[in-house]
Short mmCIF file of C-alpha atoms in Angstrom, two decimals:
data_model
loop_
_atom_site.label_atom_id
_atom_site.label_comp_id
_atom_site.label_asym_id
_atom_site.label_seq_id
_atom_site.Cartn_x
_atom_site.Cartn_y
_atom_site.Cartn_z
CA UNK A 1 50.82 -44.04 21.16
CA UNK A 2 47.65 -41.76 21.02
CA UNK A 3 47.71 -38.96 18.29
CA UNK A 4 47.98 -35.30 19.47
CA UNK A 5 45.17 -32.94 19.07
CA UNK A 6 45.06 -29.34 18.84
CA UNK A 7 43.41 -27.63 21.74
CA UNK A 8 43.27 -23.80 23.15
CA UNK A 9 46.03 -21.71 24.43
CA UNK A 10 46.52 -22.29 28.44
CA UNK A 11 48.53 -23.11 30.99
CA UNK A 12 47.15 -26.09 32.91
CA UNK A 13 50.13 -28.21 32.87
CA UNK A 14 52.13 -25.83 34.55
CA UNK A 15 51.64 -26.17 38.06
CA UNK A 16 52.53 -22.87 40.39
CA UNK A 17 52.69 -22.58 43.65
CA UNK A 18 50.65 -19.91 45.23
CA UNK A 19 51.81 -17.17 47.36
CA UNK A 20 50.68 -14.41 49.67
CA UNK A 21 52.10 -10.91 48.19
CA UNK A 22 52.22 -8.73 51.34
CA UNK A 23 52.15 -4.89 51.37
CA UNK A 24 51.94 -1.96 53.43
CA UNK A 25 48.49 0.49 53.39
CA UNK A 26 49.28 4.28 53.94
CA UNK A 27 47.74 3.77 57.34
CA UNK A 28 51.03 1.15 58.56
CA UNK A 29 48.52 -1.64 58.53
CA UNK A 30 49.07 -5.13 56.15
CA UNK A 31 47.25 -5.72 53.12
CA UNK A 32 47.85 -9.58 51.33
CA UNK A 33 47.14 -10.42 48.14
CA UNK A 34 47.59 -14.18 46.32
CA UNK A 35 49.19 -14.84 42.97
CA UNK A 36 50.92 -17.39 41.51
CA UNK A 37 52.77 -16.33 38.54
CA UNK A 38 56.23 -16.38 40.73
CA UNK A 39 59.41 -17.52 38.93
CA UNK A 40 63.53 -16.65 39.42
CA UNK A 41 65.70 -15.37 37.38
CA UNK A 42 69.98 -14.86 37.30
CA UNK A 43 71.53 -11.44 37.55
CA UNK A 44 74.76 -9.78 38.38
CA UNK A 45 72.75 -9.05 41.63
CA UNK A 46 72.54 -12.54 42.24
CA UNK A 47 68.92 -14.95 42.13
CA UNK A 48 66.09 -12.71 41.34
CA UNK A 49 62.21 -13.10 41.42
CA UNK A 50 60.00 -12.64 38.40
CA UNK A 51 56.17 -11.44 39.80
CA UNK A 52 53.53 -11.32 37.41
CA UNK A 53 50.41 -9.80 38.16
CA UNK A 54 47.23 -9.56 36.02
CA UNK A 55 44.57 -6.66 36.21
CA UNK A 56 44.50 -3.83 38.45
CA UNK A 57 44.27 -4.75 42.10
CA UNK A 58 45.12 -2.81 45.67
CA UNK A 59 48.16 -5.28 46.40
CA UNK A 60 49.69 -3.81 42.47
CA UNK A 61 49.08 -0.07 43.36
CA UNK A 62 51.02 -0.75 47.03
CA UNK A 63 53.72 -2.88 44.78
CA UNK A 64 54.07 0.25 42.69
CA UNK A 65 54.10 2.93 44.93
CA UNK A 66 56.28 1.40 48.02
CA UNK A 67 58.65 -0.50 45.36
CA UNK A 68 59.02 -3.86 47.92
CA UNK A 69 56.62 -6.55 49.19
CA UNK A 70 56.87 -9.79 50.69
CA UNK A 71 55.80 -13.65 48.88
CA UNK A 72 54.59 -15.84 51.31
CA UNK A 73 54.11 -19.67 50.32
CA UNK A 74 50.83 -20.79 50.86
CA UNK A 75 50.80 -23.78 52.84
CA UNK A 76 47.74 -26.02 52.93
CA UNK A 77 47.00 -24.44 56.35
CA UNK A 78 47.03 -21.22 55.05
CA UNK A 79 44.62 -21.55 51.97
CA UNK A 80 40.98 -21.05 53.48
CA UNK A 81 42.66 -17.22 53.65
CA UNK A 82 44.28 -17.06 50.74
CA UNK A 83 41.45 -18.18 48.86
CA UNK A 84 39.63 -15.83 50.56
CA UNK A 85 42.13 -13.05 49.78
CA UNK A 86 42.24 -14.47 46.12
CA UNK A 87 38.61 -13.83 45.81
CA UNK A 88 37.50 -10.74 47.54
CA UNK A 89 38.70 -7.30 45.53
CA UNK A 90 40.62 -5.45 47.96
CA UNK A 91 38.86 -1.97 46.00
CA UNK A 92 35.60 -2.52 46.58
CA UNK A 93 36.10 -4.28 49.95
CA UNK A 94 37.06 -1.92 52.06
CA UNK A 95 37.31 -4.02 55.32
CA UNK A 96 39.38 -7.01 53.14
CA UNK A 97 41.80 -7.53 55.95
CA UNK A 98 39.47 -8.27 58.60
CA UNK A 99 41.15 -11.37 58.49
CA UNK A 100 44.50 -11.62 58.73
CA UNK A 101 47.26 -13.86 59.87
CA UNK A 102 49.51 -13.96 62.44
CA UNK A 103 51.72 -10.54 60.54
CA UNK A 104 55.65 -10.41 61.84
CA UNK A 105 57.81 -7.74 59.58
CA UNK A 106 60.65 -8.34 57.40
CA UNK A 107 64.38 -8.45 59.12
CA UNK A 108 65.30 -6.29 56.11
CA UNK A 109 62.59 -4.69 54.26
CA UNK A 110 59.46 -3.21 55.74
CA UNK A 111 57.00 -5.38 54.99
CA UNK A 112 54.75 -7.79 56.43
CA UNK A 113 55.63 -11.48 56.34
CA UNK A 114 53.23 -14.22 57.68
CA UNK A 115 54.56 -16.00 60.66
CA UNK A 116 52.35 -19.36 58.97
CA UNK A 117 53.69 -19.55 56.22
CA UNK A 118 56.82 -22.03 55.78
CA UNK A 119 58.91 -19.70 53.28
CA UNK A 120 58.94 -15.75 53.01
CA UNK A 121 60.56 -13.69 50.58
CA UNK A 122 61.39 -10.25 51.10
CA UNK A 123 61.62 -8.89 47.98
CA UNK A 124 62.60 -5.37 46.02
CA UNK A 125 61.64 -4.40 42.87
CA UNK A 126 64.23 -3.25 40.42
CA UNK A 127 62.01 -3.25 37.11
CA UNK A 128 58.20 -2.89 36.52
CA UNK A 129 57.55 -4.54 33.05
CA UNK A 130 53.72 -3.40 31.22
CA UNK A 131 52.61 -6.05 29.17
CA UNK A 132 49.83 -3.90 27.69
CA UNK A 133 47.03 -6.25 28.54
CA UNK A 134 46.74 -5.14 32.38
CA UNK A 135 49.44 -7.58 33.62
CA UNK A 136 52.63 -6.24 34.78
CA UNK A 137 55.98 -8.48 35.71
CA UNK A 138 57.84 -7.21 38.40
CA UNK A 139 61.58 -8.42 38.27
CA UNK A 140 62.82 -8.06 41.98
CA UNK A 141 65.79 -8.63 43.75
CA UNK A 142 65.91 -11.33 46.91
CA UNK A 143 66.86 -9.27 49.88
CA UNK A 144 65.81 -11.91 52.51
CA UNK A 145 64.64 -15.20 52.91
CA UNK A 146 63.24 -16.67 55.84
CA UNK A 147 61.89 -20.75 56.35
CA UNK A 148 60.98 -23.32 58.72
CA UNK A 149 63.00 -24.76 61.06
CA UNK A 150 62.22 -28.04 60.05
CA UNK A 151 62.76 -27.06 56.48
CA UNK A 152 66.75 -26.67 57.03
CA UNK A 153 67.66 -29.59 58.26
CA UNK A 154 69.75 -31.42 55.46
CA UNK A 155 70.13 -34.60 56.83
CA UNK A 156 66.42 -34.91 55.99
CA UNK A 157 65.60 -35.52 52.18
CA UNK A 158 64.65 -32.63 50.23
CA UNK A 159 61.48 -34.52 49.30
CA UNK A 160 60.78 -34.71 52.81
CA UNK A 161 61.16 -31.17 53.56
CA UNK A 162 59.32 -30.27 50.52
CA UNK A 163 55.98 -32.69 51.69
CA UNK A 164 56.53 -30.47 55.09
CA UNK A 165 56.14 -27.23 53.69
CA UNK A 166 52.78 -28.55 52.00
CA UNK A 167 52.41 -25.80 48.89
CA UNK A 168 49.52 -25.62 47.34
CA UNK A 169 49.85 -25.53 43.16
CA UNK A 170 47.13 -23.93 41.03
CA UNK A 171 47.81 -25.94 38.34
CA UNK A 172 44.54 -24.78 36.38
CA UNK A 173 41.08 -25.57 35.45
CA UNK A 174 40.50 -22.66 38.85
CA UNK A 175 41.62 -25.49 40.94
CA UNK A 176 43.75 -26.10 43.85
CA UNK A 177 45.47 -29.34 44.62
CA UNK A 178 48.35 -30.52 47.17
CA UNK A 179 52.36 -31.15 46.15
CA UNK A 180 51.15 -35.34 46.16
CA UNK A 181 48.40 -34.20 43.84
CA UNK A 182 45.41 -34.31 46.44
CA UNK A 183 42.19 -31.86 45.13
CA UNK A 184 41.61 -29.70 47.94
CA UNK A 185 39.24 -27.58 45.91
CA UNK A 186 37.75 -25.26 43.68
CA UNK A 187 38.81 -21.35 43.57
CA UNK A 188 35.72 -19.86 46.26
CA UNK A 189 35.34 -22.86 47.70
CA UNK A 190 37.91 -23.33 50.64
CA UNK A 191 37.57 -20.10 51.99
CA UNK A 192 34.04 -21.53 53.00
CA UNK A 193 36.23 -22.95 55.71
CA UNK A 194 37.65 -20.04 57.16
CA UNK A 195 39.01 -19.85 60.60
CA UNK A 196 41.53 -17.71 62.96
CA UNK A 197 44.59 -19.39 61.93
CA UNK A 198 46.86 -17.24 64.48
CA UNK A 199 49.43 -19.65 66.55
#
């Protein structure tokens, strides 16, 4: 057995699966913005959603002001624009969401869901926690959930279903890679790629 050796604070053995954090402007129009740090938690409520999000960014000032948004999975189809969403600053991009999916709005909460993505949350925030460094976790409560078709079908392994859905993990070193561990890129680079995605 090799010896252990100590090495800096991170978190690259944590995989996460990214998702698509969608908002509403003032103006009724979608704004999307991608984070990973998405978790669950228990409550009386029932399953919750822990959101943390670093800095100050547009998505974070909608979060706080409307008090609901929507988490999108990012499918492997879906990452050239949330790269690109990932990587351009909604604040000093004015025209950000010159490229957006195909938008469809929540069943119970009024906010924008992407039709491409296999699994949407619609999501409510009961508690805004400051960390004091910039990052905030918002603790939310699951008010609907919408998936795939082809995801429900339990007949069909959930290994199966899960290679279907095709998440992409940011599992660190700014790198994104596939649920069977294929490298699909740097963060900036597949966003190089970008194309209309619509249906």
């Amino acid at each position: 057995m090799m010896a252990k050796i100590k090495t800096k604070i991170g978190n690259d053995y944590c995989p996460q699966a990214l998702f698509l954090y969608g908002t509403k402007q003032e103006d009724g129009q979608p704004h999307f913005g991608l984070f990973c740090w998405f978790g669950y938690y228990h409550s009386s409520e029932g399953i919750g959603v822990m959101a943390c999000i670093g800095e100050e960014k547009q998505t974070k000032d909608l979060i706080r002001k409307n008090g609901i948004f929507s988490a999108n999975l990012v499918s492997e189809r879906l990452l050239p624009l949330a790269d690109y969403y990932g990587c351009i600053c909604g604040r000093t991009t004015p025209d950000k969401m010159k490229h957006l999916p195909t938008v469809e709005w929540g069943q119970v909460l009024d906010v924008p869901i992407i039709a491409e993505s296999p699994v949407s949350f619609e999501l409510e925030v009961k508690k805004a926690i400051p960390m004091g460094d910039g990052s905030d976790i918002f603790l939310c409560l699951i008010r609907n959930v919408t998936q795939d078709e082809k995801l429900l079908d339990i007949e069909v392994p959930f290994t199966e279903r899960l290679m279907k859905a095709a998440p992409v993990l940011a599992p660190g070193e700014n790198t994104y890679f596939s649920i069977d561990g294929r490298y699909l890129g740097k963060w900036g680079e597949p966003m190089k790629n970008l194309t209309d995605i619509k249906e």
